[in-house]
Short mmCIF file of C-alpha atoms in Angstrom, two decimals:
data_model
loop_
_atom_site.label_atom_id
_atom_site.label_comp_id
_atom_site.label_asym_id
_atom_site.label_seq_id
_atom_site.Cartn_x
_atom_site.Cartn_y
_atom_site.Cartn_z
CA MET F 1 -16.35 7.01 -47.64
CA ASP F 2 -13.46 8.78 -46.22
CA PHE F 3 -10.30 6.69 -47.32
CA ARG F 4 -8.57 8.15 -44.16
CA ALA F 5 -10.91 7.14 -41.22
CA PHE F 6 -11.16 3.53 -43.27
CA PHE F 7 -6.95 3.23 -43.22
CA ILE F 8 -6.98 3.82 -39.60
CA LYS F 9 -10.38 1.56 -38.57
CA CYS F 10 -7.77 -1.37 -40.05
CA ILE F 11 -4.97 -0.40 -38.85
CA LEU F 12 -6.56 -0.47 -34.95
CA LEU F 13 -8.48 -4.03 -36.13
CA LEU F 14 -4.90 -5.52 -36.89
CA GLY F 15 -3.39 -4.17 -33.64
CA ILE F 16 -5.94 -5.31 -31.44
CA PHE F 17 -5.82 -9.01 -33.79
CA LEU F 18 -2.12 -9.16 -32.68
CA CYS F 19 -2.57 -8.37 -29.04
CA GLY F 20 -5.16 -10.46 -28.55
CA GLY F 21 -3.34 -13.01 -30.48
CA ALA F 22 0.14 -12.13 -28.56
CA HIS F 23 -1.73 -12.67 -25.25
CA ALA F 24 -3.31 -15.86 -25.76
CA ALA F 25 0.24 -17.09 -26.85
CA LEU F 26 1.95 -15.84 -23.87
CA SER F 27 -1.20 -16.40 -21.28
CA PRO F 28 -0.61 -19.43 -19.62
CA ASN F 29 -3.94 -22.44 -20.38
CA GLU F 30 -5.13 -23.68 -17.83
CA ASN F 31 -6.03 -26.83 -19.55
CA SER F 32 -2.55 -27.74 -20.36
CA PRO F 33 -0.71 -30.43 -19.16
CA ILE F 34 1.69 -29.94 -16.04
CA PRO F 35 5.71 -29.99 -17.64
CA PRO F 36 7.12 -32.45 -15.69
CA SER F 37 9.64 -31.35 -12.21
CA PRO F 38 12.86 -30.80 -14.43
CA LEU F 39 15.84 -33.42 -12.86
CA ILE F 40 19.16 -32.80 -12.04
CA SER F 41 21.08 -36.25 -11.21
CA ILE F 42 23.81 -36.91 -9.42
CA THR F 43 26.82 -39.62 -9.68
CA GLU F 44 29.78 -41.06 -8.04
CA ALA F 45 31.30 -39.01 -10.45
CA SER F 46 29.40 -35.50 -10.22
CA SER F 47 31.01 -32.70 -10.42
CA TYR F 48 30.35 -30.15 -7.34
CA PRO F 49 29.16 -27.48 -7.92
CA ILE F 50 25.91 -28.02 -9.79
CA GLU F 51 24.31 -24.89 -11.06
CA VAL F 52 20.40 -25.66 -10.93
CA GLY F 53 19.77 -22.36 -12.67
CA ALA F 54 16.73 -22.33 -14.93
CA GLN F 55 16.20 -26.26 -14.86
CA MET F 56 13.18 -25.31 -12.57
CA LEU F 57 9.21 -25.29 -12.83
CA TYR F 58 7.64 -22.29 -11.10
CA PHE F 59 4.66 -20.33 -9.61
CA GLU F 60 3.88 -16.96 -8.99
CA ASP F 61 1.35 -16.53 -5.87
CA SER F 62 0.82 -13.03 -6.44
CA LYS F 63 -2.02 -12.92 -3.90
CA LEU F 64 0.44 -14.87 -0.85
CA ARG F 65 -2.03 -17.51 -0.40
CA HIS F 66 -0.64 -20.59 -1.22
CA ASP F 67 1.09 -22.76 1.59
CA ILE F 68 2.92 -26.44 0.76
CA ASN F 69 -0.26 -28.34 1.12
CA SER F 70 -2.14 -26.17 -1.58
CA ILE F 71 0.76 -25.33 -3.67
CA GLN F 72 1.04 -29.35 -4.40
CA GLN F 73 -2.69 -29.26 -5.89
CA ALA F 74 -3.08 -30.99 -9.75
CA ASP F 75 -4.39 -28.06 -10.63
CA ILE F 76 -1.45 -25.33 -9.93
CA ASN F 77 -0.29 -24.39 -13.03
CA TRP F 78 3.38 -24.48 -13.07
CA GLN F 79 5.71 -22.41 -15.69
CA THR F 80 9.03 -23.11 -17.11
CA ILE F 81 11.91 -21.07 -16.75
CA ASN F 82 12.70 -19.24 -19.88
CA ARG F 83 15.54 -17.46 -19.05
CA LYS F 84 19.22 -17.96 -17.93
CA SER F 85 18.90 -16.99 -14.35
CA PRO F 86 15.22 -17.30 -12.62
CA ASN F 87 15.39 -13.97 -11.43
CA PHE F 88 12.14 -12.04 -11.08
CA GLY F 89 13.07 -8.12 -10.57
CA PHE F 90 11.11 -6.50 -8.55
CA THR F 91 7.35 -7.61 -6.78
CA ALA F 92 5.52 -8.25 -3.81
CA SER F 93 4.96 -11.99 -5.17
CA ALA F 94 5.81 -14.71 -3.59
CA PHE F 95 7.54 -17.70 -6.05
CA TRP F 96 7.45 -21.38 -6.12
CA PHE F 97 10.21 -22.98 -7.54
CA GLN F 98 9.85 -27.05 -7.91
CA PHE F 99 12.76 -29.74 -9.23
CA VAL F 100 13.90 -33.03 -8.46
CA ILE F 101 17.24 -34.43 -7.64
CA TYR F 102 18.44 -38.14 -8.48
CA SER F 103 21.00 -39.24 -6.97
CA GLN F 104 22.35 -42.19 -8.17
CA GLN F 105 24.31 -43.39 -5.46
CA GLN F 106 23.75 -46.63 -3.04
CA SER F 107 23.64 -45.42 -0.07
CA GLN F 108 21.95 -41.87 1.63
CA PHE F 109 24.26 -38.87 0.28
CA ASP F 110 25.16 -35.59 1.45
CA ALA F 111 24.47 -32.69 -0.17
CA LEU F 112 24.35 -28.34 0.43
CA ILE F 113 21.44 -26.23 -1.61
CA GLU F 114 23.30 -22.78 -1.45
CA LEU F 115 20.83 -19.81 -2.17
CA PRO F 116 23.72 -16.81 -2.49
CA ILE F 117 21.34 -13.81 -2.09
CA PRO F 118 21.75 -13.32 1.31
CA PHE F 119 19.05 -10.05 1.41
CA LEU F 120 15.97 -12.01 0.70
CA ASP F 121 13.31 -12.10 3.45
CA ASP F 122 11.48 -15.50 3.22
CA VAL F 123 12.97 -18.30 2.07
CA GLN F 124 11.21 -21.48 2.44
CA LEU F 125 12.75 -25.49 1.24
CA PHE F 126 10.68 -28.65 1.40
CA HIS F 127 12.50 -31.73 0.75
CA PHE F 128 10.41 -35.36 -0.54
CA ASN F 129 10.82 -38.58 -1.06
CA ARG F 130 9.95 -40.86 -4.23
CA ASP F 131 6.72 -41.70 -2.53
CA ASP F 132 6.04 -37.97 -1.71
CA THR F 133 7.11 -38.04 2.61
CA LEU F 134 8.22 -34.77 3.59
CA LEU F 135 11.93 -35.38 4.62
CA LYS F 136 13.21 -32.04 5.69
CA THR F 137 11.68 -27.99 6.02
CA TYR F 138 13.78 -24.82 6.34
CA HIS F 139 12.45 -21.56 7.11
CA LEU F 140 15.01 -19.04 6.95
CA GLY F 141 15.40 -15.16 5.50
CA ASP F 142 16.42 -12.31 7.09
CA ARG F 143 13.81 -11.39 8.88
CA PHE F 144 14.72 -14.23 11.53
CA ASP F 145 17.86 -13.35 13.85
CA PHE F 146 21.35 -15.45 11.73
CA GLU F 147 21.88 -17.74 14.77
CA LYS F 148 18.59 -19.73 13.79
CA ARG F 149 20.41 -20.97 10.12
CA PRO F 150 21.31 -24.38 9.96
CA VAL F 151 24.59 -23.29 8.76
CA LYS F 152 26.33 -20.53 9.88
CA HIS F 153 26.30 -18.36 6.58
CA GLN F 154 26.34 -15.75 4.84
CA ASN F 155 24.31 -16.89 2.37
CA PHE F 156 21.31 -19.26 2.69
CA VAL F 157 22.79 -22.82 3.05
CA MET F 158 20.55 -25.81 4.04
CA PRO F 159 21.95 -29.54 4.73
CA LEU F 160 20.13 -32.33 2.71
CA ALA F 161 19.95 -36.39 3.57
CA LEU F 162 19.24 -36.98 0.00
CA ALA F 163 17.44 -40.71 -0.62
CA PRO F 164 18.73 -42.93 -3.21
CA GLY F 165 16.27 -42.33 -6.55
CA GLU F 166 14.33 -39.17 -6.92
CA ASN F 167 14.40 -36.67 -4.33
CA ARG F 168 11.85 -33.30 -5.12
CA ILE F 169 12.69 -29.76 -3.99
CA LEU F 170 10.17 -27.34 -3.26
CA LEU F 171 10.99 -24.05 -2.85
CA ARG F 172 9.54 -20.55 -2.15
CA VAL F 173 10.98 -17.48 -2.20
CA ALA F 174 9.26 -14.12 -1.19
CA ALA F 175 11.15 -10.67 -0.93
CA GLY F 176 10.09 -7.06 -0.31
CA GLY F 177 12.33 -6.28 -3.71
CA THR F 178 14.04 -8.48 -6.22
CA VAL F 179 13.22 -11.98 -6.44
CA GLU F 180 16.04 -14.35 -6.99
CA ALA F 181 16.76 -18.35 -6.85
CA PRO F 182 19.63 -19.39 -8.30
CA LEU F 183 20.48 -22.85 -6.36
CA THR F 184 23.16 -24.59 -6.29
CA ILE F 185 24.29 -27.88 -5.15
CA TRP F 186 27.12 -28.84 -3.11
CA THR F 187 29.39 -31.44 -1.21
CA PRO F 188 30.02 -30.19 2.63
CA GLU F 189 33.88 -30.76 1.22
CA THR F 190 33.48 -28.87 -2.01
CA PHE F 191 31.68 -26.27 0.00
CA SER F 192 34.21 -25.78 3.36
CA THR F 193 37.00 -25.03 0.98
CA ALA F 194 34.95 -22.83 -1.33
CA THR F 195 34.20 -21.31 1.32
CA ALA F 196 37.08 -20.36 2.85
CA ASP F 197 38.93 -19.14 -0.85
CA ASP F 198 35.60 -16.87 -1.32
CA ARG F 199 36.43 -14.74 2.62
CA LEU F 200 39.98 -14.83 1.88
CA ILE F 201 39.18 -12.80 -1.20
CA GLN F 202 36.31 -11.28 0.38
CA GLY F 203 38.62 -10.18 3.18
CA ILE F 204 40.91 -9.12 1.25
CA TRP F 205 39.43 -6.93 -0.45
CA ILE F 206 37.36 -5.42 2.56
CA GLY F 207 40.80 -4.68 4.26
CA ILE F 208 42.26 -2.32 1.11
CA VAL F 209 38.99 -0.33 1.36
CA ALA F 210 38.85 0.18 5.13
CA ILE F 211 42.55 1.35 4.68
CA MET F 212 41.60 4.05 2.12
CA VAL F 213 38.81 5.16 4.53
CA VAL F 214 41.08 5.29 7.80
CA TYR F 215 44.07 7.13 5.83
CA ASN F 216 41.34 9.43 4.22
CA LEU F 217 40.05 10.70 7.72
CA PHE F 218 43.23 10.87 8.90
CA LEU F 219 44.26 13.21 5.60
CA PHE F 220 40.99 15.45 6.63
CA PHE F 221 42.32 15.65 10.42
CA SER F 222 45.83 17.05 8.82
CA ILE F 223 44.52 19.05 6.07
CA ARG F 224 41.13 20.14 6.71
CA ASP F 225 40.32 19.74 3.11
CA VAL F 226 36.30 18.45 3.39
CA ASN F 227 37.12 17.21 -0.11
CA PHE F 228 39.05 14.00 2.16
CA LEU F 229 35.83 14.25 4.20
CA TYR F 230 33.36 13.93 1.10
CA TYR F 231 35.46 10.76 -0.32
CA VAL F 232 35.74 8.87 3.71
CA GLY F 233 31.86 8.74 3.21
CA PHE F 234 31.76 7.56 -0.56
CA ALA F 235 34.11 4.81 -0.08
CA PHE F 236 32.87 4.12 3.53
CA GLY F 237 29.16 4.21 1.80
CA TYR F 238 30.38 1.93 -0.02
CA LEU F 239 32.38 -0.88 1.45
CA MET F 240 28.99 -0.98 4.07
CA PHE F 241 26.79 -1.24 0.65
CA GLN F 242 29.42 -4.52 -0.10
CA VAL F 243 29.17 -5.61 2.97
CA CYS F 244 25.87 -5.74 3.71
CA LEU F 245 24.75 -7.11 -0.04
CA LYS F 246 27.63 -9.74 0.52
CA GLY F 247 25.38 -10.66 3.65
CA TYR F 248 28.91 -10.02 6.07
CA GLY F 249 27.15 -7.28 7.64
CA PHE F 250 23.86 -9.57 8.93
CA ALA F 251 26.29 -12.51 9.87
CA TYR F 252 29.31 -10.51 11.45
CA LEU F 253 28.40 -7.32 12.31
CA TRP F 254 24.57 -6.87 13.73
CA PRO F 255 23.49 -10.41 13.37
CA GLU F 256 20.49 -10.11 15.41
CA SER F 257 19.41 -6.36 14.83
CA VAL F 258 16.68 -7.85 11.95
CA HIS F 259 14.95 -4.69 11.83
CA TRP F 260 18.35 -2.10 11.09
CA ASN F 261 19.16 -5.02 8.71
CA SER F 262 16.33 -4.51 6.39
CA TYR F 263 17.52 -0.78 5.74
CA ALA F 264 20.99 -1.51 5.89
CA ILE F 265 21.89 -1.49 2.32
CA SER F 266 19.07 1.39 1.15
CA THR F 267 20.88 3.32 3.88
CA PHE F 268 24.35 2.96 2.94
CA THR F 269 23.18 3.35 -0.99
CA ALA F 270 21.77 6.81 -0.26
CA LEU F 271 25.12 7.37 1.71
CA CYS F 272 27.44 6.49 -0.82
CA ASN F 273 25.42 8.80 -3.29
CA LEU F 274 25.01 12.24 -1.24
CA SER F 275 28.88 11.65 -0.47
CA ALA F 276 29.78 11.00 -4.28
CA VAL F 277 27.70 14.21 -5.70
CA MET F 278 28.95 16.24 -2.92
CA LEU F 279 32.91 15.29 -3.64
CA VAL F 280 31.82 16.36 -7.16
CA ILE F 281 30.55 19.62 -6.41
CA SER F 282 33.22 20.77 -3.82
CA PHE F 283 35.97 19.29 -5.73
CA LEU F 284 35.36 20.21 -8.90
CA ASP F 285 34.05 24.23 -7.68
CA LEU F 286 30.71 23.83 -9.68
CA LYS F 287 29.21 26.62 -8.05
CA LYS F 288 31.65 29.09 -10.20
CA GLN F 289 33.01 26.95 -12.70
CA SER F 290 29.36 25.90 -13.77
CA PRO F 291 26.50 27.15 -12.62
CA PHE F 292 24.15 24.77 -14.07
CA GLY F 293 26.09 21.79 -12.99
CA TYR F 294 25.98 22.82 -9.46
CA ARG F 295 21.96 23.42 -9.69
CA LEU F 296 22.13 19.58 -11.30
CA MET F 297 24.36 18.37 -9.11
CA SER F 298 22.67 20.19 -5.89
CA LEU F 299 19.16 18.32 -6.71
CA ILE F 300 20.93 15.23 -7.75
CA ALA F 301 22.50 15.93 -3.73
CA GLY F 302 19.30 16.59 -2.08
CA ALA F 303 17.52 13.75 -3.64
CA ALA F 304 20.35 11.57 -1.82
CA GLY F 305 19.94 13.67 1.14
CA ILE F 306 15.95 12.76 1.77
CA ALA F 307 16.66 8.87 0.39
CA LEU F 308 19.64 9.07 3.15
CA LEU F 309 16.50 10.40 6.14
CA MET F 310 13.79 8.20 4.79
CA THR F 311 15.55 5.36 5.12
#
């Protein structure tokens, strides 16, 4: 018997065994009991904001076939989130989440649930009471006009009237890019204060970068040095990328331009990359100083230019 062939067969069999065992351990068991919905308790002494984080169950709807009725069937295999934040990366799937807010207040309690990811395409929230009666429904996303949002805010903010006792929350999130659901629970007062502080800080930052853009643009017109123009393109692209990423572009600059809003982030990212590479090529005079560096950066510039045109 060839010892080498025997050894290889043993290694292959061991690998198949380990892979099969790992698959069995990682694959959800269809017959396993549904884990109870995570419960978030709210009392009069609770401090806000309350981060929901991974205190949710989730279900991946890879075929986009479930609605609010079918998702509540008993055979849905809900999973726990074994990570710090519910972030599932780039995916074409829709994700359903559920958790329970238990209000220990004696009367109805007004709260806000915030989803601070303004570039999500489709966000649906369903609020049920302890008797599984549907109390409130929201259907939001960056593919809908900004004016249709219940709260005029750059993030997705959904008011809820929490009844005493259990309030079950179901959330569906779908996007053309990354799927994230870092939910936060606020009171209207604490949310208003936090929003004012955040907008002040963001306004100061945007103002500083905008001043840099205008100042360098005037330098370009005065000195006629193309490096200043490249820098203006880089700073402006980065500024607008951040404005779009934070949701301020859709909220204040183009609230009715839903189609453009879907491409704004990628467009300004490509503009920022192209301008930065051109600045490096021109300012360092790579064509003379480093032919290899010039060819490499030209290749990157070409890719950024194609990305800009394609978006």
